[in-house]
Short mmCIF file of C-alpha atoms and ligand atoms in Angstrom, two decimals:
data_model
loop_
_atom_site.label_atom_id
_atom_site.label_comp_id
_atom_site.label_asym_id
_atom_site.label_seq_id
_atom_site.Cartn_x
_atom_site.Cartn_y
_atom_site.Cartn_z
CA UNK A 1 73.33 -63.31 104.48
CA UNK A 2 72.99 -67.09 104.18
CA UNK A 3 74.75 -70.22 105.36
CA UNK A 4 77.47 -71.03 102.77
CA UNK A 5 77.45 -74.79 103.57
CA UNK A 6 73.69 -75.03 102.95
CA UNK A 7 74.16 -73.09 99.70
CA UNK A 8 76.97 -75.39 98.58
CA UNK A 9 75.12 -78.57 99.60
CA UNK A 10 72.11 -77.56 97.51
CA UNK A 11 74.26 -77.93 94.34
CA UNK A 12 74.36 -81.67 93.44
CA UNK A 13 77.97 -81.71 92.16
CA UNK A 14 79.34 -79.79 95.12
CA UNK A 15 77.34 -81.84 97.61
CA UNK A 16 78.69 -85.04 96.02
CA UNK A 17 82.27 -83.79 96.53
CA UNK A 18 81.46 -82.73 100.10
CA UNK A 19 80.07 -86.16 100.89
CA UNK A 20 83.14 -87.85 99.37
CA UNK A 21 85.36 -85.65 101.55
CA UNK A 22 83.12 -86.44 104.54
CA UNK A 23 82.33 -82.77 105.10
CA UNK A 24 79.02 -82.67 107.02
CA UNK A 25 76.41 -81.44 104.53
CA UNK A 26 73.41 -79.75 106.12
CA UNK A 27 70.09 -80.54 104.49
CA UNK A 28 68.40 -77.71 102.61
CA UNK A 29 65.32 -77.32 104.82
CA UNK A 30 61.87 -77.43 103.22
CA UNK A 31 60.05 -74.21 104.07
CA UNK A 32 56.47 -73.17 103.39
CA UNK A 33 56.98 -69.72 101.78
CA UNK A 34 53.25 -68.99 101.70
CA UNK A 35 50.55 -67.85 104.13
CA UNK A 36 48.95 -70.47 106.42
CA UNK A 37 46.62 -72.74 104.46
CA UNK A 38 44.20 -75.42 105.71
CA UNK A 39 45.73 -78.07 103.46
CA UNK A 40 49.29 -77.49 104.66
CA UNK A 41 49.76 -81.26 105.18
CA UNK A 42 48.54 -82.21 101.74
CA UNK A 43 49.69 -85.72 100.74
CA UNK A 44 52.10 -85.91 103.67
CA UNK A 45 52.42 -89.52 104.80
CA UNK A 46 51.80 -89.37 108.54
CA UNK A 47 52.12 -92.34 110.90
CA UNK A 48 49.86 -92.13 113.97
CA UNK A 49 50.43 -94.11 117.15
CA UNK A 50 48.98 -93.87 120.64
CA UNK A 51 48.83 -95.40 124.07
CA UNK A 52 45.69 -97.39 124.91
CA UNK A 53 44.89 -94.68 127.47
CA UNK A 54 45.25 -91.81 124.97
CA UNK A 55 42.31 -89.48 124.41
CA UNK A 56 43.30 -87.14 121.55
CA UNK A 57 42.62 -89.50 118.64
CA UNK A 58 39.67 -87.49 117.27
CA UNK A 59 41.52 -84.17 117.52
CA UNK A 60 44.56 -85.61 115.75
CA UNK A 61 42.40 -87.24 113.07
CA UNK A 62 40.64 -83.90 112.43
CA UNK A 63 43.93 -82.06 111.95
CA UNK A 64 45.27 -84.71 109.58
CA UNK A 65 42.01 -85.06 107.65
CA UNK A 66 41.46 -81.33 107.22
CA UNK A 67 45.14 -80.94 106.26
CA UNK A 68 44.63 -83.60 103.56
CA UNK A 69 47.36 -85.87 104.99
CA UNK A 70 47.79 -89.51 104.04
CA UNK A 71 47.43 -91.36 107.37
CA UNK A 72 48.83 -94.75 108.42
CA UNK A 73 47.88 -96.20 111.79
CA UNK A 74 50.60 -97.85 113.85
CA UNK A 75 48.78 -101.21 113.65
CA UNK A 76 49.02 -101.10 109.84
CA UNK A 77 52.79 -100.55 109.61
CA UNK A 78 54.47 -103.34 107.68
CA UNK A 79 58.13 -104.39 107.49
CA UNK A 80 58.38 -102.87 104.01
CA UNK A 81 61.47 -100.67 104.43
CA UNK A 82 60.59 -98.71 101.30
CA UNK A 83 57.43 -97.39 102.97
CA UNK A 84 58.60 -94.06 104.41
CA UNK A 85 56.77 -91.42 106.44
CA UNK A 86 56.87 -87.64 106.28
CA UNK A 87 55.80 -87.38 109.86
CA UNK A 88 54.82 -89.23 113.01
CA UNK A 89 52.29 -88.21 115.66
CA UNK A 90 52.28 -90.14 118.92
CA UNK A 91 49.49 -89.56 121.44
CA UNK A 92 50.92 -90.34 124.89
CA UNK A 93 48.14 -88.67 126.88
CA UNK A 94 46.97 -90.71 129.83
CA UNK A 95 50.44 -92.14 130.38
CA UNK A 96 50.41 -93.69 133.86
CA UNK A 97 53.80 -95.23 134.48
CA UNK A 98 57.25 -96.01 133.16
CA UNK A 99 55.98 -99.16 131.45
CA UNK A 100 53.88 -96.87 129.23
CA UNK A 101 57.08 -95.54 127.69
CA UNK A 102 57.70 -98.90 126.04
CA UNK A 103 55.07 -97.94 123.47
CA UNK A 104 57.41 -95.15 122.31
CA UNK A 105 60.20 -97.61 121.68
CA UNK A 106 57.82 -100.05 120.00
CA UNK A 107 56.55 -97.44 117.55
CA UNK A 108 59.73 -95.53 116.77
CA UNK A 109 62.38 -98.27 116.74
CA UNK A 110 61.16 -100.02 113.57
CA UNK A 111 60.49 -96.77 111.67
CA UNK A 112 63.35 -94.56 112.85
CA UNK A 113 65.17 -95.08 109.54
CA UNK A 114 62.00 -94.67 107.52
CA UNK A 115 61.33 -90.98 108.17
CA UNK A 116 61.71 -88.92 104.98
CA UNK A 117 64.04 -85.93 104.81
CA UNK A 118 62.59 -82.84 106.57
CA UNK A 119 60.13 -85.07 108.45
CA UNK A 120 58.13 -83.93 111.46
CA UNK A 121 57.70 -85.88 114.69
CA UNK A 122 55.30 -84.63 117.37
CA UNK A 123 54.53 -86.34 120.66
CA UNK A 124 51.59 -85.18 122.77
CA UNK A 125 51.27 -85.95 126.45
CA UNK A 126 49.97 -84.61 129.77
CA UNK A 127 51.84 -82.03 131.81
CA UNK A 128 53.90 -83.76 134.52
CA UNK A 129 52.49 -81.38 137.17
CA UNK A 130 48.93 -82.49 136.42
CA UNK A 131 49.55 -86.19 136.99
CA UNK A 132 48.20 -87.90 140.09
CA UNK A 133 51.22 -90.08 140.82
CA UNK A 134 54.97 -89.62 140.83
CA UNK A 135 55.30 -92.53 138.38
CA UNK A 136 52.97 -90.84 135.90
CA UNK A 137 54.80 -87.49 136.29
CA UNK A 138 58.11 -89.24 135.68
CA UNK A 139 56.77 -90.93 132.55
CA UNK A 140 55.31 -87.69 131.18
CA UNK A 141 58.56 -85.82 131.82
CA UNK A 142 60.53 -88.64 130.20
CA UNK A 143 58.89 -87.73 126.88
CA UNK A 144 60.89 -84.48 126.87
CA UNK A 145 64.20 -86.32 127.13
CA UNK A 146 63.10 -88.72 124.40
CA UNK A 147 62.10 -85.87 122.08
CA UNK A 148 65.28 -83.87 122.63
CA UNK A 149 67.47 -86.94 122.04
CA UNK A 150 65.65 -88.25 119.00
CA UNK A 151 65.90 -84.71 117.59
CA UNK A 152 69.67 -84.95 117.81
CA UNK A 153 69.64 -88.28 115.96
CA UNK A 154 67.41 -87.30 113.04
CA UNK A 155 68.30 -83.59 112.74
CA UNK A 156 70.98 -84.32 110.16
CA UNK A 157 68.14 -85.28 107.80
CA UNK A 158 66.35 -81.98 108.42
CA UNK A 159 63.77 -83.79 110.56
CA UNK A 160 62.44 -82.09 113.69
CA UNK A 161 61.05 -83.64 116.88
CA UNK A 162 58.89 -81.68 119.31
CA UNK A 163 56.65 -82.36 122.31
CA UNK A 164 53.31 -80.79 123.17
CA UNK A 165 52.33 -80.92 126.84
CA UNK A 166 48.57 -80.65 127.27
CA UNK A 167 47.20 -79.26 130.55
CA UNK A 168 43.92 -80.70 131.89
CA UNK A 169 40.97 -79.25 129.96
CA UNK A 170 43.14 -77.98 127.08
CA UNK A 171 42.41 -80.77 124.58
CA UNK A 172 40.32 -78.48 122.37
CA UNK A 173 43.31 -76.11 121.94
CA UNK A 174 45.77 -78.70 120.66
CA UNK A 175 44.78 -78.73 116.97
CA UNK A 176 46.54 -75.59 115.72
CA UNK A 177 49.85 -76.10 117.56
CA UNK A 178 49.88 -79.67 116.21
CA UNK A 179 49.10 -78.51 112.66
CA UNK A 180 51.88 -75.91 112.89
CA UNK A 181 54.51 -78.32 114.23
CA UNK A 182 53.70 -80.90 111.53
CA UNK A 183 53.98 -78.35 108.75
CA UNK A 184 56.81 -76.72 106.79
CA UNK A 185 56.17 -73.46 108.71
CA UNK A 186 58.08 -74.88 111.69
CA UNK A 187 61.22 -75.94 109.76
CA UNK A 188 63.72 -74.56 112.32
CA UNK A 189 61.80 -75.38 115.54
CA UNK A 190 63.35 -78.52 116.95
CA UNK A 191 63.67 -80.26 120.32
CA UNK A 192 61.03 -78.04 121.92
CA UNK A 193 58.40 -78.80 124.54
CA UNK A 194 55.39 -76.48 124.24
CA UNK A 195 52.67 -76.34 126.88
CA UNK A 196 49.04 -75.93 125.82
CA UNK A 197 46.95 -74.46 128.58
CA UNK A 198 43.20 -74.31 129.20
CA UNK A 199 43.43 -71.04 131.09
CA UNK A 200 41.64 -67.91 130.01
CA UNK A 201 39.10 -67.30 127.29
CA UNK A 202 39.33 -69.10 123.98
CA UNK A 203 38.50 -67.16 120.80
CA UNK A 204 35.15 -67.98 119.18
CA UNK A 205 36.55 -68.74 115.77
CA UNK A 206 39.94 -70.07 114.72
CA UNK A 207 40.53 -69.42 111.00
CA UNK A 208 43.07 -71.60 109.21
CA UNK A 209 43.70 -69.11 106.40
CA UNK A 210 43.90 -65.29 106.41
CA UNK A 211 44.37 -65.86 110.13
CA UNK A 212 44.99 -62.20 110.94
CA UNK A 213 42.41 -60.62 108.63
CA UNK A 214 40.90 -57.55 110.30
CA UNK A 215 43.60 -57.48 113.02
CA UNK A 216 46.04 -54.69 113.77
CA UNK A 217 49.65 -55.55 114.54
CA UNK A 218 52.54 -53.41 115.84
CA UNK A 219 56.14 -54.53 115.46
CA UNK A 220 59.24 -52.70 116.69
CA UNK A 221 62.63 -52.94 114.99
CA UNK A 222 60.85 -53.57 111.68
CA UNK A 223 63.27 -51.84 109.28
CA UNK A 224 65.69 -54.75 108.97
CA UNK A 225 66.33 -58.42 109.58
CA UNK A 226 63.87 -60.50 111.56
CA UNK A 227 61.57 -57.53 112.22
CA UNK A 228 61.17 -56.61 108.53
CA UNK A 229 60.55 -60.24 107.57
CA UNK A 230 58.02 -60.67 110.38
CA UNK A 231 56.17 -57.46 109.43
CA UNK A 232 55.78 -58.84 105.90
CA UNK A 233 54.65 -62.23 107.19
CA UNK A 234 52.03 -60.69 109.52
CA UNK A 235 50.73 -58.63 106.60
CA UNK A 236 50.56 -61.73 104.41
CA UNK A 237 48.16 -63.21 107.00
CA UNK A 238 45.94 -60.16 106.55
CA UNK A 239 47.10 -57.93 109.43
CA UNK A 240 47.19 -54.15 109.16
CA UNK A 241 50.80 -53.61 110.32
CA UNK A 242 52.39 -50.64 112.06
CA UNK A 243 56.16 -50.91 111.60
CA UNK A 244 58.33 -49.00 114.08
CA UNK A 245 62.06 -48.29 113.95
CA UNK A 246 64.57 -45.55 114.76
CA UNK A 247 64.42 -42.33 112.68
CA UNK A 248 67.85 -43.12 111.19
CA UNK A 249 66.26 -46.16 109.48
CA UNK A 250 63.28 -44.25 108.07
CA UNK A 251 64.04 -45.14 104.43
CA UNK A 252 64.38 -48.85 105.13
CA UNK A 253 61.22 -48.73 107.23
CA UNK A 254 59.30 -47.01 104.45
CA UNK A 255 60.50 -49.65 102.00
CA UNK A 256 58.93 -52.32 104.24
CA UNK A 257 55.59 -50.54 104.54
CA UNK A 258 55.56 -49.60 100.83
CA UNK A 259 55.69 -53.32 100.16
CA UNK A 260 53.02 -54.41 102.64
CA UNK A 261 50.77 -51.38 102.68
CA UNK A 262 50.95 -50.76 106.44
CA UNK A 263 51.99 -47.64 108.37
CA UNK A 264 55.51 -46.65 109.42
CA UNK A 265 56.43 -44.81 112.60
CA UNK A 266 59.99 -43.54 113.05
CA UNK A 267 60.50 -43.65 116.80
CA UNK A 268 63.33 -44.46 119.17
CA UNK A 269 61.49 -46.73 121.60
CA UNK A 270 63.86 -45.81 124.45
CA UNK A 271 62.76 -42.18 124.51
CA UNK A 272 61.04 -41.06 127.71
CA UNK A 273 57.89 -40.13 125.75
CA UNK A 274 58.06 -43.11 123.35
CA UNK A 275 55.45 -45.31 125.08
CA UNK A 276 52.97 -42.42 125.15
CA UNK A 277 53.73 -41.41 121.54
CA UNK A 278 53.26 -44.95 120.31
CA UNK A 279 50.07 -45.37 122.34
CA UNK A 280 48.69 -42.05 121.01
CA UNK A 281 49.44 -43.10 117.45
CA UNK A 282 47.72 -46.48 117.91
CA UNK A 283 44.72 -45.02 119.75
CA UNK A 284 44.12 -42.46 117.00
CA UNK A 285 44.75 -44.69 114.03
CA UNK A 286 43.41 -48.08 115.17
CA UNK A 287 41.50 -47.67 118.42
CA UNK A 288 43.10 -50.88 119.72
CA UNK A 289 45.77 -53.44 118.94
CA UNK A 290 45.45 -57.22 118.40
CA UNK A 291 49.12 -58.17 118.01
CA UNK A 292 52.23 -56.56 119.51
CA UNK A 293 55.66 -57.87 118.63
CA UNK A 294 58.49 -56.46 120.77
CA UNK A 295 61.30 -57.27 118.36
CA UNK A 296 63.76 -54.32 118.48
CA UNK A 297 67.08 -55.38 119.93
CA UNK A 298 70.74 -54.40 120.03
CA UNK A 299 74.00 -55.97 121.15
CA UNK A 300 76.98 -54.24 122.76
CA UNK A 301 79.19 -57.26 123.43
CA UNK A 302 82.10 -57.04 125.82
CA UNK A 303 83.28 -58.96 128.88
CA UNK A 304 81.70 -57.50 132.01
CA UNK A 305 85.04 -56.24 133.31
CA UNK A 306 85.52 -54.20 130.11
CA UNK A 307 81.92 -53.15 129.56
CA UNK A 308 81.16 -49.44 129.83
CA UNK A 309 78.12 -48.28 131.78
CA UNK A 310 76.79 -46.92 128.50
CA UNK A 311 77.03 -50.32 126.80
CA UNK A 312 75.16 -51.85 129.72
CA UNK A 313 72.42 -49.20 129.77
CA UNK A 314 71.85 -49.11 125.99
CA UNK A 315 71.16 -52.83 125.78
CA UNK A 316 68.95 -52.87 128.87
CA UNK A 317 67.01 -49.84 127.59
CA UNK A 318 66.24 -51.14 124.08
CA UNK A 319 65.83 -54.85 124.69
CA UNK A 320 63.94 -54.94 127.97
CA UNK A 321 62.99 -51.62 129.52
CA UNK A 322 61.29 -50.29 126.37
CA UNK A 323 59.13 -53.43 126.01
CA UNK A 324 58.11 -53.32 129.68
CA UNK A 325 57.31 -49.59 129.56
CA UNK A 326 55.35 -49.78 126.28
CA UNK A 327 53.36 -52.77 127.48
CA UNK A 328 52.51 -50.94 130.73
CA UNK A 329 51.33 -47.88 128.77
CA UNK A 330 49.16 -49.99 126.46
CA UNK A 331 47.78 -51.84 129.49
CA UNK A 332 46.92 -48.66 131.37
CA UNK A 333 45.20 -47.21 128.32
CA UNK A 334 43.48 -50.54 127.54
CA UNK A 335 44.86 -50.56 124.02
CA UNK A 336 45.42 -54.31 123.87
CA UNK A 337 42.12 -55.83 122.77
CA UNK A 338 40.69 -59.01 124.32
CA UNK A 339 42.43 -62.07 122.80
CA UNK A 340 45.42 -59.92 121.83
CA UNK A 341 48.74 -61.66 121.26
CA UNK A 342 52.03 -60.24 122.55
CA UNK A 343 55.29 -61.81 121.39
CA UNK A 344 58.69 -60.77 122.76
CA UNK A 345 61.90 -61.47 120.86
CA UNK A 346 64.16 -63.32 123.26
CA UNK A 347 67.28 -65.35 122.41
CA UNK A 348 68.85 -68.71 123.28
CA UNK A 349 71.55 -66.53 124.89
CA UNK A 350 68.98 -65.62 127.54
CA UNK A 351 68.60 -69.30 128.37
CA UNK A 352 72.19 -70.55 128.13
CA UNK A 353 74.11 -67.39 128.89
CA UNK A 354 76.68 -66.15 126.44
CA UNK A 355 80.27 -65.00 127.02
CA UNK A 356 80.62 -61.27 126.46
CA UNK A 357 76.85 -60.77 126.60
CA UNK A 358 75.96 -60.26 130.27
CA UNK A 359 73.91 -57.22 129.25
CA UNK A 360 72.18 -58.91 126.29
CA UNK A 361 71.52 -62.26 128.00
CA UNK A 362 70.11 -60.48 131.05
CA UNK A 363 67.60 -58.67 128.85
CA UNK A 364 66.56 -61.79 127.00
CA UNK A 365 66.14 -63.82 130.20
CA UNK A 366 64.22 -60.82 131.53
CA UNK A 367 61.81 -61.00 128.59
CA UNK A 368 61.21 -64.69 129.31
CA UNK A 369 60.26 -63.80 132.88
CA UNK A 370 58.16 -60.90 131.62
CA UNK A 371 55.98 -63.02 129.31
CA UNK A 372 55.40 -65.59 132.04
CA UNK A 373 54.29 -62.93 134.51
CA UNK A 374 52.09 -61.13 131.97
CA UNK A 375 50.59 -64.39 130.73
CA UNK A 376 49.37 -65.09 134.26
CA UNK A 377 48.03 -61.57 134.70
CA UNK A 378 46.13 -61.46 131.39
CA UNK A 379 44.66 -64.95 131.11
CA UNK A 380 41.10 -63.94 131.98
CA UNK A 381 40.96 -61.70 128.88
CA UNK A 382 42.33 -64.39 126.58
CA UNK A 383 45.42 -62.24 125.97
CA UNK A 384 48.48 -64.43 125.36
CA UNK A 385 52.10 -63.48 126.03
CA UNK A 386 54.90 -65.64 124.62
CA UNK A 387 58.57 -65.27 123.80
CA UNK A 388 60.39 -66.54 120.74
CA UNK A 389 64.04 -67.33 121.34
CA UNK A 390 66.04 -67.51 118.10
CA UNK A 391 69.37 -69.29 117.88
CA UNK A 392 71.78 -68.34 115.10
CA UNK A 393 69.69 -66.61 112.43
CA UNK A 394 71.41 -65.28 109.31
CA UNK A 395 70.98 -61.49 109.68
CA UNK A 396 73.26 -58.46 109.95
CA UNK A 397 73.38 -59.08 113.72
CA UNK A 398 75.00 -62.51 113.20
CA UNK A 399 77.12 -61.23 110.30
CA UNK A 400 78.80 -58.97 112.87
CA UNK A 401 79.77 -61.99 115.05
CA UNK A 402 83.35 -63.30 114.97
CA UNK A 403 83.47 -66.01 112.26
CA UNK A 404 84.47 -68.80 114.67
CA UNK A 405 81.63 -68.03 117.07
CA UNK A 406 79.11 -67.88 114.21
CA UNK A 407 80.41 -71.12 112.73
CA UNK A 408 80.24 -72.97 116.05
CA UNK A 409 76.73 -71.61 116.61
CA UNK A 410 75.61 -72.83 113.19
CA UNK A 411 77.09 -76.32 113.29
CA UNK A 412 76.39 -77.18 116.93
CA UNK A 413 72.70 -77.59 116.34
CA UNK A 414 70.78 -80.71 115.43
CA UNK A 415 69.97 -79.27 111.99
CA UNK A 416 73.65 -78.28 111.49
CA UNK A 417 72.92 -74.82 110.10
CA UNK A 418 71.81 -71.31 110.88
CA UNK A 419 68.16 -70.38 110.46
CA UNK A 420 66.62 -67.68 108.32
CA UNK A 421 64.61 -64.65 109.42
CA UNK A 422 61.57 -66.37 107.84
CA UNK A 423 61.86 -69.18 110.39
CA UNK A 424 61.48 -66.73 113.26
CA UNK A 425 58.76 -64.83 111.41
CA UNK A 426 56.73 -68.03 111.05
CA UNK A 427 56.89 -68.73 114.79
CA UNK A 428 55.95 -65.16 115.73
CA UNK A 429 53.12 -65.15 113.20
CA UNK A 430 51.75 -68.48 114.41
CA UNK A 431 51.82 -67.27 118.03
CA UNK A 432 49.90 -64.16 116.89
CA UNK A 433 46.99 -66.14 115.44
CA UNK A 434 43.69 -67.00 117.16
CA UNK A 435 44.60 -70.71 116.89
CA UNK A 436 47.53 -70.22 119.28
CA UNK A 437 45.13 -69.33 122.11
CA UNK A 438 46.28 -72.31 124.20
CA UNK A 439 49.86 -71.06 124.24
CA UNK A 440 50.70 -68.38 126.78
CA UNK A 441 53.79 -68.03 128.93
CA UNK A 442 55.79 -70.25 126.55
CA UNK A 443 59.34 -69.52 125.42
CA UNK A 444 59.61 -71.10 121.97
CA UNK A 445 63.14 -71.56 120.72
CA UNK A 446 63.66 -71.25 116.97
CA UNK A 447 67.18 -72.58 116.88
CA UNK A 448 67.34 -75.91 115.04
CA UNK A 449 67.94 -77.44 118.50
CA UNK A 450 71.06 -75.44 119.15
CA UNK A 451 73.42 -76.85 121.72
CA UNK A 452 73.35 -73.38 123.28
CA UNK A 453 70.51 -73.24 125.77
CA UNK A 454 69.96 -76.99 125.53
P1 LIG B 1 68.78 -56.23 113.29
O1 LIG B 1 69.89 -55.43 113.85
O2 LIG B 1 68.82 -56.63 111.85
O3 LIG B 1 67.39 -55.51 113.57
C1 LIG B 1 67.08 -54.91 114.80
C2 LIG B 1 66.23 -53.68 114.51
O4 LIG B 1 65.91 -53.05 115.77
C3 LIG B 1 66.99 -52.63 113.67
O5 LIG B 1 66.22 -52.27 112.53
C4 LIG B 1 67.20 -51.49 114.63
O6 LIG B 1 67.22 -50.22 114.01
C5 LIG B 1 65.98 -51.65 115.56
N1 LIG B 1 66.19 -50.91 116.80
C6 LIG B 1 67.31 -50.90 117.57
N2 LIG B 1 67.17 -50.01 118.57
C7 LIG B 1 65.95 -49.44 118.42
C8 LIG B 1 65.26 -48.43 119.14
N3 LIG B 1 65.81 -47.83 120.19
N4 LIG B 1 64.03 -48.07 118.73
C9 LIG B 1 63.47 -48.67 117.63
N5 LIG B 1 64.08 -49.64 116.92
C10 LIG B 1 65.31 -50.01 117.30
O7 LIG B 1 68.70 -57.53 114.22
P2 LIG B 1 67.94 -58.92 114.03
O8 LIG B 1 68.97 -59.97 113.92
O9 LIG B 1 66.88 -58.85 113.02
O10 LIG B 1 67.31 -59.06 115.49
C11 LIG B 1 65.93 -58.83 115.79
C12 LIG B 1 65.65 -59.35 117.19
O11 LIG B 1 65.95 -60.74 117.25
C13 LIG B 1 66.51 -58.69 118.28
O12 LIG B 1 65.71 -58.50 119.44
C14 LIG B 1 67.58 -59.70 118.54
O13 LIG B 1 68.11 -59.59 119.83
C15 LIG B 1 66.83 -60.99 118.34
N6 LIG B 1 67.69 -62.14 118.03
C16 LIG B 1 68.38 -62.22 116.85
C17 LIG B 1 69.19 -63.34 116.62
C18 LIG B 1 69.95 -63.51 115.33
O14 LIG B 1 70.64 -64.51 115.19
N7 LIG B 1 69.87 -62.61 114.39
C19 LIG B 1 69.32 -64.34 117.57
C20 LIG B 1 68.62 -64.22 118.77
C21 LIG B 1 67.80 -63.11 118.98
#
């Protein structure tokens, strides 16, 4: 399934007619469609600005240089309106007070109309909680409001705006999140504020290509939709993938593993013995696991007053209880290796709430709480737990939505369209890599800055 307006707008004649009729035409987003590569920013024109107090200049320069970007410093910007930028990085670390925010206005005001289509804007700053004065905390928090609002202004051009909050001591872990957010891999991540933490053990090496070579990855719900796409993406990074889905989907599951060369396990993850069966399989075949993606999910939508106990229990069992039980089994049997990455598939519905989805939203909010709790518990081993919260993604799950609800979900986002399974797969894959070691306990929305959950 795909978004018909994006399809239509990609045809020049049709898009011309749409513009003449003033029908909003969503931009066809530029996506990477290839495994992570060190030169992912090749020839991108990136403007770099900073506060005088900022301290990340060398880290930012390294990312841009190694990515082969074409860098312009803020001091060198001219009035030439034809000089456009593919991205902007602003280093607001060390921000001390509200006056410091003026630098944001000074940099962005003159160039706001000079960001190319599908541009990337990333602002780095300190976490408000780490600041030593209320004024500094206020200024650091203000960045989030700025980012979310600018995202709504430039989203119609396919441009995304995100913030990276850097905890004290985490400077060395900023490079890969910055590289990812500046690249085409993050096309549908917009208006987000990620937190990079210094907690726990950092991996010794952080490859920028074949990032999962030699790693084993398990993904549930891998026969269709987001799960199938993510299994393929993890394999493209070099992971040996175990794809899990219900026995009824065995053929579709086999088709996925035939393509990527991994293993398939037909298993209903809600079965009483499922955690043990899965753990036995992994222990025998791999010895240990480096990546676990809890993706399987179902909906049974109905207003609470009309919802049957069965509809409540089914959703709770698949979406939340199975992930918690499997994780506990793998923990007890020490099957998650040091520096493992666990990603849970949440939803913007778990943040905003969603009419007719008390069961579903409860499970997705539950997963957000789960990753935060597990992130705290596993930091000393360098194991990271994060959630990815998709908005409207064009899969069979959204195809089953009432048209009006789907249409509202698509258009009420800054990017004005639904995302693709690949967009979610990119986020999950990035969070699974060694370079994402500073991210744990984050809930990353992949929703084109959907109004839901805003
Ligand atoms: P999908 O229905 O295409 O795929 C879900 C997969 O999970 C299916 O292959 C299904 O067989 C499997 N599954 C269900 N119950 C299972 C069980 N008991 N044991 C093993 N496997 C089981 O859905 P999708 O759209 O690809 O969704 C994937 C995940 O993303 C879900 O967790 C969903 O809640 C979440 N999500 C999707 C969207 C969206 O717009 N599509 C938005 C937000 C969140």
